[in-house]
JSON list of C-alpha atoms in Angstrom, two decimals:
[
{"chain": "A", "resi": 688, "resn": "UNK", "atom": "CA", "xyz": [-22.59, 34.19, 98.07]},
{"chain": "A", "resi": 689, "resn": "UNK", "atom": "CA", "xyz": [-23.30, 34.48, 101.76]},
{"chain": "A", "resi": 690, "resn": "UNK", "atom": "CA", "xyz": [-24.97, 37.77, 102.84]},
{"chain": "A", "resi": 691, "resn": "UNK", "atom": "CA", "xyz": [-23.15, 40.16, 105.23]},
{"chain": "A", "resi": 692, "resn": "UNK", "atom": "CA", "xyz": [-25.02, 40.83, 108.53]},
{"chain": "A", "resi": 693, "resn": "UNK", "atom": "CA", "xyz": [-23.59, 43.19, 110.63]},
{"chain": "A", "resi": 694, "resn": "UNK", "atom": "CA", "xyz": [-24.79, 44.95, 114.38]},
{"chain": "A", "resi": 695, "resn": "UNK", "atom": "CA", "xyz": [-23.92, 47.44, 116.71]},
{"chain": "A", "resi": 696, "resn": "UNK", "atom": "CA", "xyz": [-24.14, 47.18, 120.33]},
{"chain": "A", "resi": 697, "resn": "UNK", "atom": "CA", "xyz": [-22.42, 49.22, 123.21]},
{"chain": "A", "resi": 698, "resn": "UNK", "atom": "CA", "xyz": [-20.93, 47.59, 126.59]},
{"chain": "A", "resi": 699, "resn": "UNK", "atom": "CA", "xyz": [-20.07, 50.08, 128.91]},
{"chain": "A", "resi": 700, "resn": "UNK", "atom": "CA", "xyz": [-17.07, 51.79, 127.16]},
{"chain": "A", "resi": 701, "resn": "UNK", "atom": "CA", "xyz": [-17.07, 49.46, 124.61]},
{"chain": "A", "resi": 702, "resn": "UNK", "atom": "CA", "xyz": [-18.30, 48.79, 121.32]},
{"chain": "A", "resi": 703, "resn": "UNK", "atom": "CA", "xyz": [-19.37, 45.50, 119.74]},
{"chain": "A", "resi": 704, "resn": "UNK", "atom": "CA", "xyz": [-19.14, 45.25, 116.25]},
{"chain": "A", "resi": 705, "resn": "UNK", "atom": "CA", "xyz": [-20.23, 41.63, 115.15]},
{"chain": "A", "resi": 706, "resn": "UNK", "atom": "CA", "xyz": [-20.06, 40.52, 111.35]},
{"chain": "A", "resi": 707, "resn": "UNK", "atom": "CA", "xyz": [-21.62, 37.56, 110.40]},
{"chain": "A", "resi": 708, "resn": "UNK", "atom": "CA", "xyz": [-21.23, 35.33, 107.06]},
{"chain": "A", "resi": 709, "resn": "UNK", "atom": "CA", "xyz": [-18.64, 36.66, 104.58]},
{"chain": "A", "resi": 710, "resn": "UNK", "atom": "CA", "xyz": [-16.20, 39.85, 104.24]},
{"chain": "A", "resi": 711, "resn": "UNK", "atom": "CA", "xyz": [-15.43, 40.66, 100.61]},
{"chain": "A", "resi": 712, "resn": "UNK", "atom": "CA", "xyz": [-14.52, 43.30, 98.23]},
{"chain": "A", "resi": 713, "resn": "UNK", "atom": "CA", "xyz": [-18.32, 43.17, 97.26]},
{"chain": "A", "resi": 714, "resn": "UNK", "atom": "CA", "xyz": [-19.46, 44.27, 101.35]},
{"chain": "A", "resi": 715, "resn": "UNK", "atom": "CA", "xyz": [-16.33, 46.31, 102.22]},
{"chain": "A", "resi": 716, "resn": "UNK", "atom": "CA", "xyz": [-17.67, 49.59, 102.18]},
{"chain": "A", "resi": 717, "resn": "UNK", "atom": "CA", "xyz": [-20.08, 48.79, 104.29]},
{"chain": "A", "resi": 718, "resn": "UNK", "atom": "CA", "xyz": [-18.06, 47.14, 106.96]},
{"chain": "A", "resi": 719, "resn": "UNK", "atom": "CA", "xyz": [-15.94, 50.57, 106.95]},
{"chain": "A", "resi": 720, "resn": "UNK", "atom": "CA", "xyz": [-18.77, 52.62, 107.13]},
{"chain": "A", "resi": 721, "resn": "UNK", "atom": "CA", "xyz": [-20.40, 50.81, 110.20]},
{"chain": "A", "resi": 722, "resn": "UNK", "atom": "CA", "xyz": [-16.82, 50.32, 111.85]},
{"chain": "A", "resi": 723, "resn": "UNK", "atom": "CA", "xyz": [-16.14, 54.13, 111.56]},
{"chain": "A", "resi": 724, "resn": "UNK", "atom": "CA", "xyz": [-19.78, 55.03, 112.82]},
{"chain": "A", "resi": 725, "resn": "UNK", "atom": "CA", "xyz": [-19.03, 52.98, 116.05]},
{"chain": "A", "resi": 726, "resn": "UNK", "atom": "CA", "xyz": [-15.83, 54.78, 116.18]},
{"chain": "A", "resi": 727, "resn": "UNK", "atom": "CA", "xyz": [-17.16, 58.03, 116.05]},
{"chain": "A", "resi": 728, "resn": "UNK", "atom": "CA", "xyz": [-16.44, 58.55, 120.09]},
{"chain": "A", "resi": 729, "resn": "UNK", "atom": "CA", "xyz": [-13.64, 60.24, 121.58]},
{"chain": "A", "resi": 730, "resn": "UNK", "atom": "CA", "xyz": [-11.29, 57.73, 122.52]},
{"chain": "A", "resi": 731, "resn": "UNK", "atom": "CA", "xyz": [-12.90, 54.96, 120.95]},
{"chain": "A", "resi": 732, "resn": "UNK", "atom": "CA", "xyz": [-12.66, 51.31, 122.25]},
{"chain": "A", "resi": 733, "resn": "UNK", "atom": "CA", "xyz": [-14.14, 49.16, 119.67]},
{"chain": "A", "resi": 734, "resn": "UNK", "atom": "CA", "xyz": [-14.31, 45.00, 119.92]},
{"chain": "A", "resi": 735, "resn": "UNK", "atom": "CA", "xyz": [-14.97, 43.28, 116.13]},
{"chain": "A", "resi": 736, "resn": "UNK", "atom": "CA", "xyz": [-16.66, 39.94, 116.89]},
{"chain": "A", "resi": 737, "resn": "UNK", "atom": "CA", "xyz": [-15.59, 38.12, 114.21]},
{"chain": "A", "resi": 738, "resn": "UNK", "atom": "CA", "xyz": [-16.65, 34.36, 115.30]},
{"chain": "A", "resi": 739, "resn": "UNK", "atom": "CA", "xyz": [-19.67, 34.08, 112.84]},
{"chain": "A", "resi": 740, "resn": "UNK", "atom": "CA", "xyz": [-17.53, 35.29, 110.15]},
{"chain": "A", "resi": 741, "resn": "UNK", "atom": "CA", "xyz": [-16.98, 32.28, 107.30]},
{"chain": "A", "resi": 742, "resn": "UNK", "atom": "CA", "xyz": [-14.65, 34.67, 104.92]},
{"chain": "A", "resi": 743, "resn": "UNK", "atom": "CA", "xyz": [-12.27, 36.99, 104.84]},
{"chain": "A", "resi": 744, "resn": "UNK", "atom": "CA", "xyz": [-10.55, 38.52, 101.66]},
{"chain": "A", "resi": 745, "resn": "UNK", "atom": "CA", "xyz": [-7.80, 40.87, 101.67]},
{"chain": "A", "resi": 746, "resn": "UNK", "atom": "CA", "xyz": [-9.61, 43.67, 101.07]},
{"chain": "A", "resi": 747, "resn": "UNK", "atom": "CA", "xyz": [-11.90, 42.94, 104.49]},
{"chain": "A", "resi": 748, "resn": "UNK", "atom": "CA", "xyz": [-8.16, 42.12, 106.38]},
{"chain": "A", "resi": 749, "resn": "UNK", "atom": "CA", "xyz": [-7.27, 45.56, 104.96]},
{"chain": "A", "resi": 750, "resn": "UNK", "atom": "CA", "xyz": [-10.01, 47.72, 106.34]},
{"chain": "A", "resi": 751, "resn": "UNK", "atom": "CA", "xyz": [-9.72, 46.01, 109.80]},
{"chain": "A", "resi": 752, "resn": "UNK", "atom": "CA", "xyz": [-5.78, 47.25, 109.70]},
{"chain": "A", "resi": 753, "resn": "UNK", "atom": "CA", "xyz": [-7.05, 50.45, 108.56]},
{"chain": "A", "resi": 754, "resn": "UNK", "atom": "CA", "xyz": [-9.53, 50.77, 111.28]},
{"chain": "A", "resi": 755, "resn": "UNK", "atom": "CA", "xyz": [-6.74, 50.04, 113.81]},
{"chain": "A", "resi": 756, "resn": "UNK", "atom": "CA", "xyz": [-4.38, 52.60, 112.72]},
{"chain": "A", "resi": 757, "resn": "UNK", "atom": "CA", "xyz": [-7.31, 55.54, 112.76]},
{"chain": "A", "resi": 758, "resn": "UNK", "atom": "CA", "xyz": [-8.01, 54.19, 116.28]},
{"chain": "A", "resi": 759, "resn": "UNK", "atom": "CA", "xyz": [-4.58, 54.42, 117.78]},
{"chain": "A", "resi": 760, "resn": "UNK", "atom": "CA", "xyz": [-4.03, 58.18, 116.20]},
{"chain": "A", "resi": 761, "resn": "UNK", "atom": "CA", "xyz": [-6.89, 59.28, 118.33]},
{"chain": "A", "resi": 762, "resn": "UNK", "atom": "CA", "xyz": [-5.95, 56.84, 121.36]},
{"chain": "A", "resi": 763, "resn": "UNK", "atom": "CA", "xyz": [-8.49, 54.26, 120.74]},
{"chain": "A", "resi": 764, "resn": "UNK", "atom": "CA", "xyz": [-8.51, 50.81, 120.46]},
{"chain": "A", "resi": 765, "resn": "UNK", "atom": "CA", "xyz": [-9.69, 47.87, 118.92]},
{"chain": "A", "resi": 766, "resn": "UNK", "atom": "CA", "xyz": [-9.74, 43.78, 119.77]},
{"chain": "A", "resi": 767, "resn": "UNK", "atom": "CA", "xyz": [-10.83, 40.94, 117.72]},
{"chain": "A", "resi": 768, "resn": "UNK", "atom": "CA", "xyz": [-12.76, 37.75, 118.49]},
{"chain": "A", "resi": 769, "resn": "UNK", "atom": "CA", "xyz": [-12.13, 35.28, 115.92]},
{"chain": "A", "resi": 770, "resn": "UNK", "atom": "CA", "xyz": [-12.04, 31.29, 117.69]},
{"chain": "A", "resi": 771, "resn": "UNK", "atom": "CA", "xyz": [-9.97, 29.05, 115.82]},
{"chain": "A", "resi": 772, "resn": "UNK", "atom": "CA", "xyz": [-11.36, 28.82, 111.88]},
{"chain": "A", "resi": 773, "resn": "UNK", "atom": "CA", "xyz": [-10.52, 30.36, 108.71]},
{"chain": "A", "resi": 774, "resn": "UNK", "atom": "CA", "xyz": [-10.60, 34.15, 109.54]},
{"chain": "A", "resi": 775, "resn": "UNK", "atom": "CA", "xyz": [-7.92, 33.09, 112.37]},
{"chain": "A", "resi": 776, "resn": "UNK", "atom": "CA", "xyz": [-5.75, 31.34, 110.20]},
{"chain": "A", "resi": 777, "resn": "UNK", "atom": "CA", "xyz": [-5.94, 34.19, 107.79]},
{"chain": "A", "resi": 778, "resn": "UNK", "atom": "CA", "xyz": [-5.17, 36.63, 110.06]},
{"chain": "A", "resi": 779, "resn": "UNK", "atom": "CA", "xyz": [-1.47, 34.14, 111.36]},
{"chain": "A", "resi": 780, "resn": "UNK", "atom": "CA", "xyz": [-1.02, 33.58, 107.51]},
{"chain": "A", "resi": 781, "resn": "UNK", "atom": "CA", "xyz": [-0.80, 37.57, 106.63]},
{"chain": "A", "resi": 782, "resn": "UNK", "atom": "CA", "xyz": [0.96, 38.08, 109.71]},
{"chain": "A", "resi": 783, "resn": "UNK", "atom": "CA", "xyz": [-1.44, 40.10, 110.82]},
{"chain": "A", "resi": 784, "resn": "UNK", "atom": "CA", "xyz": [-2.84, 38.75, 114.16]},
{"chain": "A", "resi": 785, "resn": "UNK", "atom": "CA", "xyz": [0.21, 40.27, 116.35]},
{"chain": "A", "resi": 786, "resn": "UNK", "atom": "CA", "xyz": [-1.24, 44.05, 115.72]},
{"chain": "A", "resi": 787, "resn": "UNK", "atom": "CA", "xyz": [-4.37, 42.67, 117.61]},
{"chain": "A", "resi": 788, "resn": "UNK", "atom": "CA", "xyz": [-5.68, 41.63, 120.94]},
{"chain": "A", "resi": 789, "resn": "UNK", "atom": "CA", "xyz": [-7.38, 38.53, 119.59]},
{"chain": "A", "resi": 790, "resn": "UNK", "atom": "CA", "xyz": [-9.72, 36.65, 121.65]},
{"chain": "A", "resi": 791, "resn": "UNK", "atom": "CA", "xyz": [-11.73, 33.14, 121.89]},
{"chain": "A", "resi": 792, "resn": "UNK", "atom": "CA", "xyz": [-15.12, 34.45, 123.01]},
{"chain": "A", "resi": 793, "resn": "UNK", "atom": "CA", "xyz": [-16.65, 37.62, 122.76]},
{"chain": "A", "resi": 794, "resn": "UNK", "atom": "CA", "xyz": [-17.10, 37.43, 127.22]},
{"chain": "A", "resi": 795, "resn": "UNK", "atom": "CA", "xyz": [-13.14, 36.93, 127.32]},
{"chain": "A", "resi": 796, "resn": "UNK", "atom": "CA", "xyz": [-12.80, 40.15, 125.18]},
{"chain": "A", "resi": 797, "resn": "UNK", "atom": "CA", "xyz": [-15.24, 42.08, 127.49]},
{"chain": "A", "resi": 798, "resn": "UNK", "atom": "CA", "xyz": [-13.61, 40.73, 130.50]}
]
């Protein structure tokens, strides 16, 4: 099983939210607790780097939908980065990836 690493940076207005290695049932929790601490702004504007991330179950896809909904009740937002790969195709497979901005590279999302 691959460890979770996760970190928390701030650009401007934004936050960075990178997850590294694999998003599972097992790390869930944790990935909603660090994704609603860097949401705890008024109108938050939150960016998940997902490019290091090698898996994602459903129960990771479901707290990043989650996450997206509480963000757009208090006028926030929140973009993806996830490059061509497995979290990508899981994403187009759920149908999924429309509800986000999703870019390449983490500079094209700060852009």
């Amino acid at each position: 099983m691959d460890v979770l690493e996760m970190s928390r940076r701030r650009h401007g207005e934004l936050v960075v939210v990178s997850l590294a290695g694999e998003l599972d049932v097992d790390n869930v929790s944790a990935v909603r607790k660090c994704l609603s601490e860097a949401a705890a702004t008024p109108d938050p504007r939150l960016i998940v780097d997902l490019s290091a991330l090698t898996f994602i179950d459903t129960t990771g896809l479901g707290v990043l939908v989650r996450m997206l909904a509480s963000l757009r009740d208090r006028n926030g937002t929140m973009a993806l980065v996830a490059p061509d790969g497995q979290v990508l195709r899981r994403l187009r497979r759920t149908n999924l990836a429309p509800l986000f901005p999703i870019y390449d590279t983490l500079p094209q999302a700060l852009a």
